[in-house]
Each structure stands twice: as C-alpha cells, then as structure tokens.
N, CA and C of each residue as an Amber inpcrd file, in Angstrom:
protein
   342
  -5.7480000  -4.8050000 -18.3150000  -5.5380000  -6.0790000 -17.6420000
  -6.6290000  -6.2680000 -16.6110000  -7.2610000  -7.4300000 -16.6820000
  -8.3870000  -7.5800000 -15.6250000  -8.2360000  -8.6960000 -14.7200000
  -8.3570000  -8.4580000 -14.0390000  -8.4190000  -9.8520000 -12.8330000
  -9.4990000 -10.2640000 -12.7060000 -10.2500000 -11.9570000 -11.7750000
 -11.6830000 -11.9670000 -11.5400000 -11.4450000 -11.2700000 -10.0650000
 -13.0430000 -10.5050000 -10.2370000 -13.6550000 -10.2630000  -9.0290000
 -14.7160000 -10.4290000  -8.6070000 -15.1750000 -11.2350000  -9.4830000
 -17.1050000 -11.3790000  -9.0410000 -17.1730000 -11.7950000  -7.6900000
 -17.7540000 -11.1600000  -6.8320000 -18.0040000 -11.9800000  -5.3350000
 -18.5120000 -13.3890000  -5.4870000 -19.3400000 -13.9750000  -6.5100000
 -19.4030000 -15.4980000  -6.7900000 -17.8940000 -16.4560000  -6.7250000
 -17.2840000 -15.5410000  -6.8000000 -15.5640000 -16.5690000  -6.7340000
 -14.7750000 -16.4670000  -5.4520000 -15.2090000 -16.1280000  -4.3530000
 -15.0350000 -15.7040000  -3.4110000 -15.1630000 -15.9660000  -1.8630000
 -14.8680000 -16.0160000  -0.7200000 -15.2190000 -16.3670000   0.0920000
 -14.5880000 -15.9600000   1.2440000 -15.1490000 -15.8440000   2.5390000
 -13.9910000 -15.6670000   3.9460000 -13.7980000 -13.8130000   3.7220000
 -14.7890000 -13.2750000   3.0390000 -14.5120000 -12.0670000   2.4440000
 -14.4130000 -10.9290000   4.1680000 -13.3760000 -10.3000000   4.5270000
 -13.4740000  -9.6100000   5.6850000 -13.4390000  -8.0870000   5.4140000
 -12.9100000  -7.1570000   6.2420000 -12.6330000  -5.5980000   5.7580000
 -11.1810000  -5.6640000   5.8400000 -10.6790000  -4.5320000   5.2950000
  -8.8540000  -5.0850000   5.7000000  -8.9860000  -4.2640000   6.9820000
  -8.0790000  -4.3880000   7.8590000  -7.8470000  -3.6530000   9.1310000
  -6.0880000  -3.1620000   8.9380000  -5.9230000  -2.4550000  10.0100000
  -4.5140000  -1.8810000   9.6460000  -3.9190000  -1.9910000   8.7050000
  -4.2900000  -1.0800000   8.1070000  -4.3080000  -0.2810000   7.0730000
  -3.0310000   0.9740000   6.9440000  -3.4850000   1.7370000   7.9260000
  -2.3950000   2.7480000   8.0550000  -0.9320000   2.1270000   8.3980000
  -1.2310000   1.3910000   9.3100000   0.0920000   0.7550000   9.8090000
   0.9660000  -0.0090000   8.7890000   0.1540000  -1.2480000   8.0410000
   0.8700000  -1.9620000   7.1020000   1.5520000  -0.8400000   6.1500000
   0.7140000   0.2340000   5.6460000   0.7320000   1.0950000   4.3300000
   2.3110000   2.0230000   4.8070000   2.4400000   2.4800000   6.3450000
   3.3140000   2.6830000   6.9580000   5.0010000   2.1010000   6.6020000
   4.3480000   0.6030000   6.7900000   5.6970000   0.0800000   6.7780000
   6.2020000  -0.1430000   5.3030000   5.6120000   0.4690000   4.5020000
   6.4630000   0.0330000   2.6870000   7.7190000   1.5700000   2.6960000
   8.6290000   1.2970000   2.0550000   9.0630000   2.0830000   1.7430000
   9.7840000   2.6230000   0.3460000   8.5600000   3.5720000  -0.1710000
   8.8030000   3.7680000  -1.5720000  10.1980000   4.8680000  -1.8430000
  10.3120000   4.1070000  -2.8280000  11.7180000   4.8400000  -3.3250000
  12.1030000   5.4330000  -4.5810000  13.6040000   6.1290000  -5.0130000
  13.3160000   6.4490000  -6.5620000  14.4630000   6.2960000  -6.3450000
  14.9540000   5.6760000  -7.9690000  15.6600000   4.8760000  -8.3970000
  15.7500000   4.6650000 -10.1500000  16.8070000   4.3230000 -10.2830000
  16.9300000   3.7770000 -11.4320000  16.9780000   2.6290000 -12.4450000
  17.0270000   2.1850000 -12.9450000  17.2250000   0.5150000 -13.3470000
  18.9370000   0.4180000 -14.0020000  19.6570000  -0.3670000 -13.8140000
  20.9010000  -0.8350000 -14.5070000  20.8210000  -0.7100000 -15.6620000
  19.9130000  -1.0680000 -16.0090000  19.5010000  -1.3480000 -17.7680000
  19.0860000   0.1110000 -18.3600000  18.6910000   1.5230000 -17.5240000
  18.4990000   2.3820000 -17.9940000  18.9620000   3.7850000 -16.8820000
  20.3730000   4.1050000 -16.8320000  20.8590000   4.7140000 -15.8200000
  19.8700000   6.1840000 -15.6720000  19.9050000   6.8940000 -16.7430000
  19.2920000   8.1260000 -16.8780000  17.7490000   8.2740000 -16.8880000
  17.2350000   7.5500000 -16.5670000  15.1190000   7.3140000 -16.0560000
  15.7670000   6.9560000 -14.9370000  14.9540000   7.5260000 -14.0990000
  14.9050000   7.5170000 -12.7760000  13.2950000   7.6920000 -12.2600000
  12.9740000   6.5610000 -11.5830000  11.4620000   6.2340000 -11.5300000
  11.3560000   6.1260000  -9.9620000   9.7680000   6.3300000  -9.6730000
   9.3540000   5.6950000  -8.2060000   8.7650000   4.4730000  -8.3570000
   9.0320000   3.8590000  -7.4110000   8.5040000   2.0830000  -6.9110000
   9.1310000   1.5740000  -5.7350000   9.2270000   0.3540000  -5.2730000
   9.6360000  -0.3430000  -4.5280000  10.6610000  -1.3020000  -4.9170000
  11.1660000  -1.4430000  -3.7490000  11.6190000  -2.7770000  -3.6210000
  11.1480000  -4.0980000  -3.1200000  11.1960000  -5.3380000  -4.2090000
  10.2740000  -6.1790000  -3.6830000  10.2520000  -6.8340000  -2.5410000
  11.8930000  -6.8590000  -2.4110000  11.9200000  -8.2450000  -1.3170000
  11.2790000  -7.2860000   0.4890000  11.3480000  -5.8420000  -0.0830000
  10.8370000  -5.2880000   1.4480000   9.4180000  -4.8170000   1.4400000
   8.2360000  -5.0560000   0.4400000   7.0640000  -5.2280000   0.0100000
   6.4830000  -6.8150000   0.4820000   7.3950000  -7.3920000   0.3580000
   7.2720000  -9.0140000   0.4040000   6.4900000  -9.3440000   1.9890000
   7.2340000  -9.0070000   3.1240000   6.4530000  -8.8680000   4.4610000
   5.0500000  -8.3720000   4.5050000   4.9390000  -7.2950000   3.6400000
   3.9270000  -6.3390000   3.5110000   2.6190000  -6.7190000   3.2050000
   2.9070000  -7.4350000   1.5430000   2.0000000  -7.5690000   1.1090000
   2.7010000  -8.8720000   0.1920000   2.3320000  -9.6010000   0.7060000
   3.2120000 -10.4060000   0.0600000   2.3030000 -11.1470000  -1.3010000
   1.1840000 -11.1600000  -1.3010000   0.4500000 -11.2320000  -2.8450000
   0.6710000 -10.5770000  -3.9670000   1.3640000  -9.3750000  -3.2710000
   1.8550000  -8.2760000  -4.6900000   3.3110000  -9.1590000  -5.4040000
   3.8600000  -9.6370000  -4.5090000   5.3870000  -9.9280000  -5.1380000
   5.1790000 -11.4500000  -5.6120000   6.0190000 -11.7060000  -6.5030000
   6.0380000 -12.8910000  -7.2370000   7.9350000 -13.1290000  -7.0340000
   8.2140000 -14.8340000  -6.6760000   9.5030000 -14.5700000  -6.7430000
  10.2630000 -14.6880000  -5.3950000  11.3970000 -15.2600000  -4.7460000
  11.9650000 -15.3020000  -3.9180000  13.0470000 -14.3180000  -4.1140000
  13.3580000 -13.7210000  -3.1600000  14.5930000 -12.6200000  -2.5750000
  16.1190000 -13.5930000  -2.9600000  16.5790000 -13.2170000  -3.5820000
  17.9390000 -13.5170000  -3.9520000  18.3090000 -14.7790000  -4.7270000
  17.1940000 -15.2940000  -5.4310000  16.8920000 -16.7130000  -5.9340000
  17.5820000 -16.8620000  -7.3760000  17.9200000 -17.5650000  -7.6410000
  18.7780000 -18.3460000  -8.8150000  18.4310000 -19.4130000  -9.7460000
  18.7410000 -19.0620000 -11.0300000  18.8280000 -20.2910000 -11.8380000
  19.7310000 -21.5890000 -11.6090000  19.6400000 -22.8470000 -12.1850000
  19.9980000 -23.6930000 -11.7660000  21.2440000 -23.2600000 -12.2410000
  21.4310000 -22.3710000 -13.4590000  23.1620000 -22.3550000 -14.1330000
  24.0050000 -20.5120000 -12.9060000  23.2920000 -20.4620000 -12.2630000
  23.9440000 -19.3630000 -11.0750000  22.8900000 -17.9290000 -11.7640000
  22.2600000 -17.8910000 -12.8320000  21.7810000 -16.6050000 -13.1720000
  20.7650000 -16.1970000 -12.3060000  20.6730000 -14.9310000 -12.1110000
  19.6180000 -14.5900000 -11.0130000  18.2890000 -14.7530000 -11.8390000
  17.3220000 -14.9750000 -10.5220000  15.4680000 -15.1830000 -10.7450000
  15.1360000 -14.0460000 -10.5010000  14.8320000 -12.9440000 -11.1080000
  14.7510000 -11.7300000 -10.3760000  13.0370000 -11.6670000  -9.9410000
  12.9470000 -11.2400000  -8.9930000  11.5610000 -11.0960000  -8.3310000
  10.7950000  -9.6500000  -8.8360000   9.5580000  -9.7430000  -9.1610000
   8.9960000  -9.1840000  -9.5250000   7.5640000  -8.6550000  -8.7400000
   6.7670000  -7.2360000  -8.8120000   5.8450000  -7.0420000  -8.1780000
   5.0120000  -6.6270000  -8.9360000   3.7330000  -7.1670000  -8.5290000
   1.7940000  -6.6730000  -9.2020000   1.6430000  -5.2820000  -8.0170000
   2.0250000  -3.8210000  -9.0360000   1.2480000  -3.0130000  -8.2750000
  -0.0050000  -2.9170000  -7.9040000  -0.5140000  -3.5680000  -9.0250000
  -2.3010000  -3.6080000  -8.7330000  -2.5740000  -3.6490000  -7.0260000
  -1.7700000  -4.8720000  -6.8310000  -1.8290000  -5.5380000  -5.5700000
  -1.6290000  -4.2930000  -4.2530000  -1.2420000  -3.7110000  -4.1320000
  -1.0310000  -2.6920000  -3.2010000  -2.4380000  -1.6330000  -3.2340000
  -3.2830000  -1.2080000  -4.3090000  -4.1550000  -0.7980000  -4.1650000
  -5.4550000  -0.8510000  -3.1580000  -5.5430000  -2.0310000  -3.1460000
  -6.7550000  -2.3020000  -1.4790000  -6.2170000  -2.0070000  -0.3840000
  -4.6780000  -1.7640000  -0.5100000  -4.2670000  -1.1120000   0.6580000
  -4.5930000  -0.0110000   0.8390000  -3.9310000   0.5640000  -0.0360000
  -4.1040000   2.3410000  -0.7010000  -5.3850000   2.8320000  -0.0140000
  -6.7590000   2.0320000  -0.4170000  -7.8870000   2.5200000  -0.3510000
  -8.3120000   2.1140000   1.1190000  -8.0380000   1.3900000   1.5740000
  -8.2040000   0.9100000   3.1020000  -7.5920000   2.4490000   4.1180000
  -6.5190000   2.2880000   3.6030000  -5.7610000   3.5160000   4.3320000
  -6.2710000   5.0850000   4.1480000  -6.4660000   5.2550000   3.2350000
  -7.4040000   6.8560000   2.9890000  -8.7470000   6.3890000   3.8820000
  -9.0380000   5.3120000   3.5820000 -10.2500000   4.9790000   4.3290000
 -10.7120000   5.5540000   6.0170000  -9.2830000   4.5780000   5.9040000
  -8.3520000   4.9280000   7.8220000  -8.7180000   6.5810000   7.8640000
  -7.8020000   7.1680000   6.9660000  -7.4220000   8.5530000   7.0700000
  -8.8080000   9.5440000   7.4150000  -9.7170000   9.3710000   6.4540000
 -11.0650000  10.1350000   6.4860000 -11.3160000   9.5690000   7.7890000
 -11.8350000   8.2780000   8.6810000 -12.5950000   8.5560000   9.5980000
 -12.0970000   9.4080000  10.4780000 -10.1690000   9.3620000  10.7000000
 -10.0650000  10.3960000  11.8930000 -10.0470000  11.6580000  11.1560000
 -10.0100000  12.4460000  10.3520000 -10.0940000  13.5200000   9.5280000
 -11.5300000  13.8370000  10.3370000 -12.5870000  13.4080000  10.1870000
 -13.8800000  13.6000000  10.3080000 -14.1520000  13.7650000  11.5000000
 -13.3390000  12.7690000  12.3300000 -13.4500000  12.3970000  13.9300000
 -12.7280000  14.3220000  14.0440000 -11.7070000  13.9540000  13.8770000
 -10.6560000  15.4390000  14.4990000 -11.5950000  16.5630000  14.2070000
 -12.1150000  16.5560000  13.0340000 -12.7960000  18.0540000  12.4540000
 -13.8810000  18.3430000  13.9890000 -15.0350000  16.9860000  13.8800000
 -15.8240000  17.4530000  14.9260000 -15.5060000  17.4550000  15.8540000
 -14.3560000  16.9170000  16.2320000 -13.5100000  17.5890000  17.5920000
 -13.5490000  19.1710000  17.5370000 -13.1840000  19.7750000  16.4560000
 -12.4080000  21.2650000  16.6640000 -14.0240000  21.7220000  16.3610000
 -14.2760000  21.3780000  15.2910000 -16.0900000  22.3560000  15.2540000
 -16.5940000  22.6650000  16.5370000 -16.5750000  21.8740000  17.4760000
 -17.2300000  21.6530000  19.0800000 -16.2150000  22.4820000  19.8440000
 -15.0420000  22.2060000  19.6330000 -14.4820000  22.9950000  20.4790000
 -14.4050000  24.6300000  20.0050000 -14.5500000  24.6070000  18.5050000
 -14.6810000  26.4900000  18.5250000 -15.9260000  26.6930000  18.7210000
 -17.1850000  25.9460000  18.7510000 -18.3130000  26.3370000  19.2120000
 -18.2580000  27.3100000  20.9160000 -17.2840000  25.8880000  21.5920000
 -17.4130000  26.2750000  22.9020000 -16.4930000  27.4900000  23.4100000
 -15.3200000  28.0520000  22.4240000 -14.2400000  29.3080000  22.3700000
 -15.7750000  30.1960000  21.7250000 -16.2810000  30.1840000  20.8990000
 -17.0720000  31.6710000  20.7430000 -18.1150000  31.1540000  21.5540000
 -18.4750000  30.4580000  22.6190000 -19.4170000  30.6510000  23.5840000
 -19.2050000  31.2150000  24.3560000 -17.6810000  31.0300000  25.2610000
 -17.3730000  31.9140000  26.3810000 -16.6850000  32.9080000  25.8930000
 -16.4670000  33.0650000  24.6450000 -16.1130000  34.8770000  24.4040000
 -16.6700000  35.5730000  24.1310000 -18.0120000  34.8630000  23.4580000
 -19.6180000  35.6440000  23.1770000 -19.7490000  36.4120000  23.7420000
C-alpha cells in the first residue's frame, strides 16, 4: 500500500516536536476481537489514539447508522509511524547527551584516582 509523498505535493513542511510526550500518551493494549475470542492481538484503541493522532483514526467514537447499527471507527497504523521515528529520534539525542555526560565524568573518577 503506498501513499503520496513526493515533497512536490507538499507544503508548511516542519519537524514533529514532542514526540516523546505525544508517543507517551497512547496506550497500547492486548486484546481480543468479539468476532475472534481465542487471537488475542496488540493495538489500540481508537477513540483514545484519536486526541493523539488524530490522522491515524477514521470515524467518530460511538457513531451510528441511521437504522441504530454501529459505525465502527477504524485506525491507519501507518499513521503512527512518524511518531515512532520522531520519538527514537527524541530518545538517541539524550542517549548521546547522557553517554557524554558519564564518558566525562569517568574521565574525571580515573583522574583523581589516577
């Protein structure tokens, strides 16, 4: 399945920022479907993805056919991925930051125990 992405279709293009934080607030779960008691899978729930990221979900939270049958809402995992990668993103700079924190600081522990 492909989506467009050519930067020619595009515009207002920024970096994502909070990252960790948004990626924070999803909460993945495991679960089953009605329709198949014994598979038991990980994913979400949409309508609490919906705040999140709300391009991933398709569909209103508790929505109905005109004859009372439910609209059930549906989610594009794809869509959560630029998060994904934003957030490791997040993750490595302080990873990198912290490391040369401690490199420097055991420099300066075998200096004065030298």
């Amino acid at each position: 399945f492909n989506t467009s992405s050519d930067y020619r279709l595009k515009e207002n293009v920024k970096p994502i920022t909070d990252a960790l934080s948004r990626l924070n607030q999803l909460k993945p779960s495991r679960f089953n479907f009605i329709s198949n008691v014994d598979k038991i899978v990980d994913g979400f729930i949409a309508h609490e993805v919906q705040d999140i990221i709300p391009e991933a979900i398709n569909g209103e939270k508790d929505a109905v056919n005109e004859d009372g049958t439910p609209k059930y809402q549906g989610i594009d995992q794809s869509k959560i991925v630029p998060l994904l990668t934003a957030a490791i993103q997040e993750q490595q700079t302080l990873i990198e930051s912290q490391k040369s924190l401690i490199d420097g600081l055991t420099a300066r522990i075998e200096t004065l125990e030298g």
